[in-house]
PDB file of C-alpha atoms in Angstrom:
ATOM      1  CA  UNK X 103     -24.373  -3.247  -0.386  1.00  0.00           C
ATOM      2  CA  UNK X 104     -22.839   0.577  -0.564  1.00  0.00           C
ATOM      3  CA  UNK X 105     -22.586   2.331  -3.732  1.00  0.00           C
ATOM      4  CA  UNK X 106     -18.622   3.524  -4.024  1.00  0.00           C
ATOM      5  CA  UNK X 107     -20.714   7.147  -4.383  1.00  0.00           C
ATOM      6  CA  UNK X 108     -21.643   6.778  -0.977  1.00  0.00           C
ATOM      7  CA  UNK X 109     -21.046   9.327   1.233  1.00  0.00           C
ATOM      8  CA  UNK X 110     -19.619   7.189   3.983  1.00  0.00           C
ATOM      9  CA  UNK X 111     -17.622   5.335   1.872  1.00  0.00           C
ATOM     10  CA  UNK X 112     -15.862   9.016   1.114  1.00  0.00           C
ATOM     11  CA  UNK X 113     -15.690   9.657   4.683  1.00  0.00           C
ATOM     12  CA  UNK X 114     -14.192   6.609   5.455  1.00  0.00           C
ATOM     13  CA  UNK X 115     -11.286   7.119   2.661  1.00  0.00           C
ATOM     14  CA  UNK X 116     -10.167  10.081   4.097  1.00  0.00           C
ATOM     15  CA  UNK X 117     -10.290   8.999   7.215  1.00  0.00           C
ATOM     16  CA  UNK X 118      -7.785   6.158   6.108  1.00  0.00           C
ATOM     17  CA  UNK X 119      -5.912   8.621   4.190  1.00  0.00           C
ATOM     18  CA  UNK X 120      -5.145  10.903   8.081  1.00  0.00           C
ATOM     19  CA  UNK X 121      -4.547   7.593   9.250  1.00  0.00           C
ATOM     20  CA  UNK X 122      -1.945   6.754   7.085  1.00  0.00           C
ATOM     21  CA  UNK X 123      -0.460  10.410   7.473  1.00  0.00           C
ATOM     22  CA  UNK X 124      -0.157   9.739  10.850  1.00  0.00           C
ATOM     23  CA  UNK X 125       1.619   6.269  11.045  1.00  0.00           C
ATOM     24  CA  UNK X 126       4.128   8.023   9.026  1.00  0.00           C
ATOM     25  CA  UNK X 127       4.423  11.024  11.612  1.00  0.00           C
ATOM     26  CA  UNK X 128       4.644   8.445  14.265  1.00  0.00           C
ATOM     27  CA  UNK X 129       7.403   6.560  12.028  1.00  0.00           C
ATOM     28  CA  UNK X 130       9.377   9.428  12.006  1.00  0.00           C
ATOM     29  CA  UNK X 131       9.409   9.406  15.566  1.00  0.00           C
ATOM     30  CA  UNK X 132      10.019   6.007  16.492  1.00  0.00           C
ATOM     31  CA  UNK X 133      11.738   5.261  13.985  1.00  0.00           C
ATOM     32  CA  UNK X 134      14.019   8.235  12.614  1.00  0.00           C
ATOM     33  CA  UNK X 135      14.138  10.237  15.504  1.00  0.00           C
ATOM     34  CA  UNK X 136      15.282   7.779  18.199  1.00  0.00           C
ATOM     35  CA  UNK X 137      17.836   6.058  16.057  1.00  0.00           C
ATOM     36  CA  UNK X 138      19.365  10.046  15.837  1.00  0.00           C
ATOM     37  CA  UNK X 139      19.305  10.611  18.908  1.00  0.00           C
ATOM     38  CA  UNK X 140      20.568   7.453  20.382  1.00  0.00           C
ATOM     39  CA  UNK X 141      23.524   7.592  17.323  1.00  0.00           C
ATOM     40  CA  UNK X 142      24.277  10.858  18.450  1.00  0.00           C
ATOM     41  CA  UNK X 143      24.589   9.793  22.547  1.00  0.00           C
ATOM     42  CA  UNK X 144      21.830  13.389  22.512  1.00  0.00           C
ATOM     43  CA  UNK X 145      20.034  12.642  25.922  1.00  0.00           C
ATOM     44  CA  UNK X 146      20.268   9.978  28.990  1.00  0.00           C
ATOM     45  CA  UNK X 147      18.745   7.010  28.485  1.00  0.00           C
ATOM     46  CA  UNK X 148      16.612   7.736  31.627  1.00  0.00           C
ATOM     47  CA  UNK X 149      15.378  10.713  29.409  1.00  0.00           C
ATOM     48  CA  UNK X 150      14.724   8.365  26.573  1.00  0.00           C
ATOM     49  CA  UNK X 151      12.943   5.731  28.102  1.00  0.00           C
ATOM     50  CA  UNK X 152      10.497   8.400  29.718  1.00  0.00           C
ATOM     51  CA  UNK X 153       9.762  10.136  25.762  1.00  0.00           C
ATOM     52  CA  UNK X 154       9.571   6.937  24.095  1.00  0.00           C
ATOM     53  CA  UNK X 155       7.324   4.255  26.344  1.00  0.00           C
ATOM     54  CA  UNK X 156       4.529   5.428  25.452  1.00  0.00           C
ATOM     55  CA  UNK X 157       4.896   6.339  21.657  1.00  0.00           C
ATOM     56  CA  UNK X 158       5.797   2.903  21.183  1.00  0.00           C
ATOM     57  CA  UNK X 159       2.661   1.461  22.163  1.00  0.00           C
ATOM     58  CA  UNK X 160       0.416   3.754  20.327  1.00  0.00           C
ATOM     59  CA  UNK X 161       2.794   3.277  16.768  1.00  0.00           C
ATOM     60  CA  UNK X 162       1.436  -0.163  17.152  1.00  0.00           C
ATOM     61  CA  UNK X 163      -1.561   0.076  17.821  1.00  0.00           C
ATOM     62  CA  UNK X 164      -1.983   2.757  14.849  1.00  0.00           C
ATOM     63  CA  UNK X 165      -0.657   0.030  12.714  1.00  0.00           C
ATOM     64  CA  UNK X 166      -2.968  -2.366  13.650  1.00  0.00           C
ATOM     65  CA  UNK X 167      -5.834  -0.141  12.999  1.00  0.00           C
ATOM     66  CA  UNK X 168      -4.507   0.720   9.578  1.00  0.00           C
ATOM     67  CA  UNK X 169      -4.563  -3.054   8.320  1.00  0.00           C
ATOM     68  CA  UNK X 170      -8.011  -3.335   9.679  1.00  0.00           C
ATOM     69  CA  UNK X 171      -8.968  -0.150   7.668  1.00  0.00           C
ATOM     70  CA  UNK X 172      -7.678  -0.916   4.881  1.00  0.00           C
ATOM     71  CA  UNK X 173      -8.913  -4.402   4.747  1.00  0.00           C
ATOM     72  CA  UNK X 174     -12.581  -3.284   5.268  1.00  0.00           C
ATOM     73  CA  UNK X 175     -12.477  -0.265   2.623  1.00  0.00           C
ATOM     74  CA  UNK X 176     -11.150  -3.057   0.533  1.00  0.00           C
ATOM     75  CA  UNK X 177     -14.151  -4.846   1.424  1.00  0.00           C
ATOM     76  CA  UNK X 178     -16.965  -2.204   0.543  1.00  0.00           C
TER      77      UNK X 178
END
């Protein structure tokens, strides 16, 4: 078993700390940003559909991958 001095154990703590930076950049997107925009009537929904079908699936899959980080750091 690791020593918490390990150097990978570092690595992988900031590595779950950009990962949790970005879930909340993607949040803001999916999230904040859409709800704006589709409050505000701002673009056709043709427009929409094309910016947000793919954001969607990588917000969850970001999520996913931040559980399982977090579970194994918890682990170490």
């Amino acid at each position: 078993q690791r020593c918490p001095t390990d150097k990978a154990y570092f690595i992988a703590k900031e590595i779950l700390a950009t990962e949790r930076t970005y879930l909340k950049d993607l949040e803001v997107i999916t999230v904040w940003f859409r709800s704006a925009v589709i409050k505000e009537n701002a673009m056709p929904e043709g427009l929409m559909t094309l910016l947000f079908s793919n954001i969607d699936p990588i917000y969850e899959f970001h999520r996913g991958f931040l559980k399982e980080i977090e579970q194994r750091l918890s682990l170490w």
